[in-house]
Amino acid sequence: MSTDAEIRAALISALDWQVELGADEAIAEHPVDRFAATAPQAQPDAPTKPSAQIMTAAAGVQSVDAGHGPKAGDPAKRAMQRDVSTAPPPPPESPAPESATLAAQAQTLEDLAEKLQAWDGSPLKETARNFVFCDGLPGAHLIVVGEAPGQEEDRQGKPFVGRAGQLLDRMLAAIGLDRTSDDPARAAYITNILPWRPAGNRTPTPDEAAQFLPFVIRHIQLAQPKIILAMGNTPTKALLQTTTGIKRMRGQWVDHTVTGLPLLPSFHPAYLLRQPADKKLAWHDLIAVRRALDGENPT
Ligand code: URA
């Protein structure tokens, strides 16, 4: 019988071992009670397995030589075994109609924010810390639509406040815009396709983007911009209902028929931080936005 201290020491060493393997997030989409998970009973005539299947957040399921991990029968091993019966439930089957109905009912931005925050159609809500709806000035001529909150946005409850957000602010400043301005012609309004951070900062799936799309469309309608700047693959694909990637889409104005607004796809600032050589293309896009804001017909 293991004492509490032994179980604690074994769990700590198991966590250390996972960190060494590259697991960098202590969360998953759904909480899993590892203590409730039972170890599979050994079959009397089943061959002995040479390796243990261990789940790590960063590396997925890996076969690990039994000699390097916790020993069979360890409380830590039992705690880490993944019981498929406790795996995350699949997303609700057809939440989109519900999100479309709810979104269509919203008559103000406040109303939309309330409905969106309360909506239980997505499991993303369960792992995010904060709801991230918007920043900037409603009625600003430009709306920027990003992908989803990152770690810093999740912490602060505001879009684009991390490193990518700082670059976005510099990009906007380069064309005379400032999200803190109270002049609609000089301000920007900022939102994302997803209002909740996907655990581990992963890219939202197309299904997740589709689930939230009716809210985003209503958000744009209620914010009343003149121009949409879609930053990156996720907002471009979701808003334009395309599978074509951002490298082919960027820089070309599209008439966004659902809102009746001109939409320009461009690179996401986080991508530009990784690929600074593409900043020159982003600069072309910013100039195109400036011209459209100045009254040039963009499409
Ligand atoms: N990336 C996004 O797409 N949106 C944010 O709010 C932050 C980072």
Short mmCIF file of C-alpha atoms and ligand atoms in Angstrom, two decimals:
data_model
loop_
_atom_site.label_atom_id
_atom_site.label_comp_id
_atom_site.label_asym_id
_atom_site.label_seq_id
_atom_site.Cartn_x
_atom_site.Cartn_y
_atom_site.Cartn_z
CA MET A 1 0.00 0.00 0.00
CA SER A 2 1.53 3.35 -1.03
CA THR A 3 1.51 6.25 1.39
CA ASP A 4 0.25 9.70 0.35
CA ALA A 5 3.86 10.94 0.33
CA GLU A 6 4.90 8.12 -2.01
CA ILE A 7 1.98 8.79 -4.35
CA ARG A 8 2.82 12.49 -4.36
CA ALA A 9 6.52 11.83 -5.10
CA ALA A 10 5.58 9.40 -7.88
CA LEU A 11 3.20 11.94 -9.46
CA ILE A 12 5.82 14.68 -9.31
CA SER A 13 8.40 12.45 -10.96
CA ALA A 14 5.83 11.48 -13.61
CA LEU A 15 5.16 15.18 -14.32
CA ASP A 16 8.92 15.88 -14.54
CA TRP A 17 9.18 13.05 -17.00
CA GLN A 18 6.34 14.48 -19.13
CA VAL A 19 8.01 17.91 -19.15
CA GLU A 20 11.18 16.23 -20.41
CA LEU A 21 9.11 14.66 -23.18
CA GLY A 22 7.93 18.08 -24.25
CA ALA A 23 4.48 18.38 -22.69
CA ASP A 24 4.14 22.14 -22.14
CA GLU A 25 0.47 22.56 -21.22
CA ALA A 26 -1.14 21.12 -18.16
CA ILE A 27 -4.60 21.21 -19.66
CA ALA A 28 -6.70 19.42 -22.23
CA GLU A 29 -10.01 20.24 -23.82
CA HIS A 30 -11.82 18.44 -21.00
CA PRO A 31 -10.90 17.61 -17.44
CA VAL A 32 -10.04 13.96 -16.99
CA ASP A 33 -10.13 12.33 -13.57
CA ARG A 34 -7.05 10.11 -13.85
CA PHE A 35 -7.66 8.68 -10.39
CA ALA A 36 -11.03 7.36 -11.50
CA ALA A 37 -9.42 5.65 -14.51
CA THR A 38 -8.84 1.98 -13.83
CA ALA A 39 -5.78 0.09 -15.05
CA PRO A 40 -6.69 -2.51 -17.69
CA GLN A 41 -6.72 -6.01 -16.23
CA ALA A 42 -3.95 -8.22 -17.61
CA GLN A 43 -5.33 -11.12 -19.68
CA PRO A 44 -3.89 -14.37 -18.36
CA ASP A 45 -2.89 -15.64 -21.83
CA ALA A 46 -2.20 -12.26 -23.47
CA PRO A 47 1.44 -11.66 -24.49
CA THR A 48 3.27 -9.20 -22.25
CA LYS A 49 3.49 -5.76 -23.86
CA PRO A 50 7.05 -4.49 -24.22
CA SER A 51 6.03 -0.84 -24.06
CA ALA A 52 3.57 1.45 -22.30
CA GLN A 53 1.28 3.88 -24.16
CA ILE A 54 1.66 7.27 -22.63
CA MET A 55 -0.31 10.38 -23.60
CA THR A 56 1.56 13.67 -23.57
CA ALA A 57 0.01 17.00 -24.42
CA ALA A 58 2.69 17.93 -26.91
CA ALA A 59 3.59 14.57 -28.40
CA GLY A 60 0.24 12.78 -28.59
CA VAL A 61 0.30 9.04 -27.94
CA GLN A 62 3.83 7.71 -27.87
CA SER A 63 5.23 4.29 -27.32
CA VAL A 64 7.74 4.63 -24.56
CA ASP A 65 10.14 1.95 -23.48
CA ALA A 66 8.77 0.63 -20.22
CA GLY A 67 12.18 0.95 -18.60
CA HIS A 68 12.18 4.76 -18.89
CA GLY A 69 8.75 5.67 -17.59
CA PRO A 70 6.98 4.97 -14.37
CA LYS A 71 7.01 1.28 -13.49
CA ALA A 72 3.96 -0.93 -14.09
CA GLY A 73 1.69 -0.79 -11.07
CA ASP A 74 3.00 2.66 -10.07
CA PRO A 75 0.25 5.02 -8.91
CA ALA A 76 1.73 7.52 -11.38
CA LYS A 77 1.36 5.10 -14.28
CA ARG A 78 -2.19 4.41 -13.30
CA ALA A 79 -2.83 8.14 -13.06
CA MET A 80 -1.51 8.72 -16.56
CA GLN A 81 -3.21 5.86 -18.36
CA ARG A 82 -5.79 7.23 -20.75
CA ASP A 83 -9.17 5.61 -20.38
CA VAL A 84 -11.07 6.03 -23.64
CA SER A 85 -14.29 6.17 -21.66
CA THR A 86 -13.09 9.51 -20.24
CA ALA A 87 -12.05 10.92 -23.64
CA PRO A 88 -13.62 14.32 -24.56
CA PRO A 89 -17.14 13.97 -25.86
CA PRO A 90 -17.61 14.85 -29.54
CA PRO A 91 -18.91 18.38 -30.21
CA PRO A 92 -22.67 18.74 -30.34
CA GLU A 93 -23.99 17.41 -33.63
CA SER A 94 -25.52 20.46 -35.24
CA PRO A 95 -24.94 23.55 -33.12
CA ALA A 96 -24.71 25.88 -36.13
CA PRO A 97 -28.47 26.46 -36.53
CA GLU A 98 -28.67 27.37 -32.90
CA SER A 99 -25.78 29.81 -33.15
CA ALA A 100 -27.35 31.30 -36.29
CA THR A 101 -30.71 31.72 -34.56
CA LEU A 102 -29.18 33.26 -31.47
CA ALA A 103 -26.92 35.57 -33.42
CA ALA A 104 -29.80 36.80 -35.60
CA GLN A 105 -31.73 37.77 -32.46
CA ALA A 106 -29.01 40.14 -31.21
CA GLN A 107 -29.92 43.77 -31.78
CA THR A 108 -26.90 45.45 -30.18
CA LEU A 109 -23.25 44.60 -29.66
CA GLU A 110 -23.87 44.23 -25.91
CA ASP A 111 -26.73 41.85 -26.59
CA LEU A 112 -24.59 39.84 -29.00
CA ALA A 113 -21.72 39.65 -26.50
CA GLU A 114 -24.10 38.38 -23.81
CA LYS A 115 -25.62 35.74 -26.06
CA LEU A 116 -22.27 34.60 -27.37
CA GLN A 117 -20.72 34.36 -23.92
CA ALA A 118 -23.67 32.37 -22.62
CA TRP A 119 -23.79 30.02 -25.63
CA ASP A 120 -22.89 26.46 -24.67
CA GLY A 121 -22.56 25.08 -28.17
CA SER A 122 -18.79 24.76 -28.05
CA PRO A 123 -16.54 22.93 -25.56
CA LEU A 124 -13.87 25.61 -26.07
CA LYS A 125 -15.61 27.66 -23.41
CA GLU A 126 -14.76 25.10 -20.76
CA THR A 127 -11.00 25.45 -21.05
CA ALA A 128 -10.64 29.17 -21.77
CA ARG A 129 -10.09 31.58 -18.91
CA ASN A 130 -11.81 34.62 -20.36
CA PHE A 131 -14.30 35.58 -23.01
CA VAL A 132 -12.66 37.72 -25.69
CA PHE A 133 -15.16 39.74 -27.71
CA CYS A 134 -13.69 42.93 -29.11
CA ASP A 135 -11.51 45.97 -28.69
CA GLY A 136 -11.51 49.36 -30.36
CA LEU A 137 -14.33 51.62 -31.42
CA PRO A 138 -17.72 50.31 -32.59
CA GLY A 139 -18.48 52.21 -35.78
CA ALA A 140 -14.80 52.48 -36.77
CA HIS A 141 -14.51 52.41 -40.54
CA LEU A 142 -12.13 49.43 -40.36
CA ILE A 143 -12.85 46.11 -38.69
CA VAL A 144 -9.97 43.70 -38.20
CA VAL A 145 -10.96 40.05 -37.88
CA GLY A 146 -8.35 37.69 -36.45
CA GLU A 147 -8.37 34.02 -35.59
CA ALA A 148 -8.74 33.35 -31.88
CA PRO A 149 -7.38 34.62 -28.58
CA GLY A 150 -3.89 33.50 -27.64
CA GLN A 151 -2.50 33.11 -24.16
CA GLU A 152 -2.22 36.81 -23.36
CA GLU A 153 -5.62 37.62 -24.86
CA ASP A 154 -7.14 34.80 -22.81
CA ARG A 155 -5.52 36.28 -19.68
CA GLN A 156 -6.66 39.85 -20.34
CA GLY A 157 -10.00 39.17 -22.06
CA LYS A 158 -9.04 41.43 -25.01
CA PRO A 159 -8.11 40.60 -28.60
CA PHE A 160 -4.62 41.16 -30.00
CA VAL A 161 -2.78 42.25 -26.88
CA GLY A 162 0.18 39.83 -27.08
CA ARG A 163 3.22 40.09 -29.38
CA ALA A 164 1.11 39.72 -32.52
CA GLY A 165 -1.22 42.41 -31.20
CA GLN A 166 1.67 44.79 -30.66
CA LEU A 167 2.73 44.27 -34.26
CA LEU A 168 -0.88 44.81 -35.37
CA ASP A 169 -0.91 48.14 -33.50
CA ARG A 170 2.28 49.20 -35.31
CA MET A 171 0.81 48.15 -38.65
CA LEU A 172 -2.35 50.14 -38.00
CA ALA A 173 -0.30 53.14 -36.84
CA ALA A 174 1.61 53.02 -40.14
CA ILE A 175 -1.64 53.87 -41.94
CA GLY A 176 -2.78 56.42 -39.38
CA LEU A 177 -5.08 54.17 -37.35
CA ASP A 178 -5.25 53.61 -33.61
CA ARG A 179 -7.60 51.27 -31.81
CA THR A 180 -7.88 53.71 -28.89
CA SER A 181 -9.06 56.61 -31.04
CA ASP A 182 -12.63 57.83 -30.62
CA ASP A 183 -12.77 59.12 -34.19
CA PRO A 184 -14.35 56.42 -36.43
CA ALA A 185 -12.13 57.48 -39.34
CA ARG A 186 -8.94 57.02 -37.31
CA ALA A 187 -9.97 54.13 -35.09
CA ALA A 188 -10.17 50.39 -35.69
CA TYR A 189 -12.50 47.79 -34.29
CA ILE A 190 -10.95 44.39 -33.58
CA THR A 191 -12.45 40.94 -33.10
CA ASN A 192 -11.74 37.27 -33.79
CA ILE A 193 -13.54 34.31 -35.32
CA LEU A 194 -13.42 32.50 -31.96
CA PRO A 195 -14.12 34.27 -28.67
CA TRP A 196 -12.48 31.49 -26.63
CA ARG A 197 -8.84 30.41 -26.71
CA PRO A 198 -8.39 26.86 -27.98
CA ALA A 199 -6.37 24.94 -25.37
CA GLY A 200 -2.68 24.88 -26.18
CA ASN A 201 -3.02 27.71 -28.73
CA ARG A 202 -3.84 25.31 -31.50
CA THR A 203 -5.34 26.52 -34.78
CA PRO A 204 -9.15 26.39 -34.71
CA THR A 205 -10.65 23.59 -36.79
CA PRO A 206 -12.86 24.55 -39.77
CA ASP A 207 -15.84 23.14 -37.83
CA GLU A 208 -15.11 25.39 -34.87
CA ALA A 209 -14.83 28.41 -37.15
CA ALA A 210 -18.11 27.45 -38.86
CA GLN A 211 -19.85 27.15 -35.49
CA PHE A 212 -18.98 30.71 -34.55
CA LEU A 213 -19.37 32.24 -38.00
CA PRO A 214 -23.01 33.39 -37.54
CA PHE A 215 -21.91 35.35 -34.47
CA VAL A 216 -19.02 36.91 -36.38
CA ILE A 217 -21.28 37.94 -39.25
CA ARG A 218 -23.74 39.52 -36.83
CA HIS A 219 -20.83 41.14 -35.01
CA ILE A 220 -19.65 42.79 -38.22
CA GLN A 221 -23.17 43.94 -39.07
CA LEU A 222 -23.68 45.50 -35.64
CA ALA A 223 -20.23 47.14 -35.55
CA GLN A 224 -21.04 48.85 -38.88
CA PRO A 225 -17.58 49.13 -40.43
CA LYS A 226 -16.96 50.14 -44.05
CA ILE A 227 -14.11 47.69 -44.69
CA ILE A 228 -13.11 44.25 -43.39
CA LEU A 229 -9.47 43.25 -42.98
CA ALA A 230 -9.30 39.44 -42.51
CA MET A 231 -5.97 38.52 -40.97
CA GLY A 232 -4.75 35.02 -41.69
CA ASN A 233 -6.13 31.73 -42.91
CA THR A 234 -8.87 31.15 -40.35
CA PRO A 235 -10.89 34.37 -40.85
CA THR A 236 -10.29 34.37 -44.61
CA LYS A 237 -11.46 30.81 -45.08
CA ALA A 238 -14.38 31.17 -42.69
CA LEU A 239 -15.70 34.51 -43.95
CA LEU A 240 -15.23 33.70 -47.63
CA GLN A 241 -16.24 30.04 -47.32
CA THR A 242 -13.15 28.98 -49.20
CA THR A 243 -10.44 26.39 -48.74
CA THR A 244 -7.90 28.47 -50.66
CA GLY A 245 -5.00 29.46 -48.44
CA ILE A 246 -4.02 32.97 -47.42
CA LYS A 247 -0.91 33.01 -49.62
CA ARG A 248 -3.13 32.89 -52.69
CA MET A 249 -5.94 35.02 -51.28
CA ARG A 250 -4.02 37.91 -49.74
CA GLY A 251 -3.99 41.27 -51.40
CA GLN A 252 -7.12 40.68 -53.46
CA TRP A 253 -10.25 42.55 -52.51
CA VAL A 254 -13.36 40.43 -52.35
CA ASP A 255 -16.93 41.58 -52.23
CA HIS A 256 -18.19 39.95 -49.03
CA THR A 257 -21.73 39.34 -50.16
CA VAL A 258 -23.13 38.36 -46.74
CA THR A 259 -22.32 41.75 -45.23
CA GLY A 260 -22.08 43.69 -48.50
CA LEU A 261 -18.65 45.00 -47.51
CA PRO A 262 -15.29 44.94 -49.28
CA LEU A 263 -12.99 42.43 -47.59
CA LEU A 264 -9.21 42.26 -47.89
CA PRO A 265 -7.42 39.06 -46.82
CA SER A 266 -3.92 39.66 -45.50
CA PHE A 267 -1.27 37.90 -43.47
CA HIS A 268 -1.75 37.40 -39.75
CA PRO A 269 0.71 39.43 -37.64
CA ALA A 270 1.82 36.24 -35.85
CA TYR A 271 2.81 34.83 -39.25
CA LEU A 272 4.70 38.05 -40.02
CA LEU A 273 6.64 37.69 -36.76
CA ARG A 274 7.79 34.29 -38.00
CA GLN A 275 8.26 35.34 -41.65
CA PRO A 276 9.40 38.98 -41.60
CA ALA A 277 10.32 38.76 -45.30
CA ASP A 278 6.59 38.79 -46.07
CA LYS A 279 6.10 42.13 -44.31
CA LYS A 280 6.56 43.88 -47.64
CA LEU A 281 3.47 42.10 -48.99
CA ALA A 282 1.56 43.02 -45.83
CA TRP A 283 2.65 46.61 -46.39
CA HIS A 284 1.06 46.55 -49.87
CA ASP A 285 -2.14 45.33 -48.24
CA LEU A 286 -2.05 48.09 -45.64
CA ILE A 287 -1.67 50.70 -48.35
CA ALA A 288 -4.66 49.18 -50.12
CA VAL A 289 -6.66 49.49 -46.89
CA ARG A 290 -5.58 53.12 -46.50
CA ARG A 291 -6.69 53.90 -50.05
CA ALA A 292 -10.05 52.23 -49.55
CA LEU A 293 -10.56 54.17 -46.32
CA ASP A 294 -9.76 57.33 -48.26
CA GLY A 295 -12.60 56.59 -50.64
CA GLU A 296 -10.93 54.72 -53.50
CA ASN A 297 -13.17 51.98 -54.82
CA PRO A 298 -11.41 48.82 -53.63
CA THR A 299 -13.14 46.11 -55.66
N1 URA B 1 -4.16 36.10 -32.73
C1 URA B 1 -5.43 36.31 -33.14
O1 URA B 1 -5.81 35.89 -34.22
N2 URA B 1 -6.22 37.00 -32.36
C2 URA B 1 -5.85 37.48 -31.17
O2 URA B 1 -6.66 38.10 -30.50
C3 URA B 1 -4.52 37.25 -30.77
C4 URA B 1 -3.69 36.56 -31.56
#
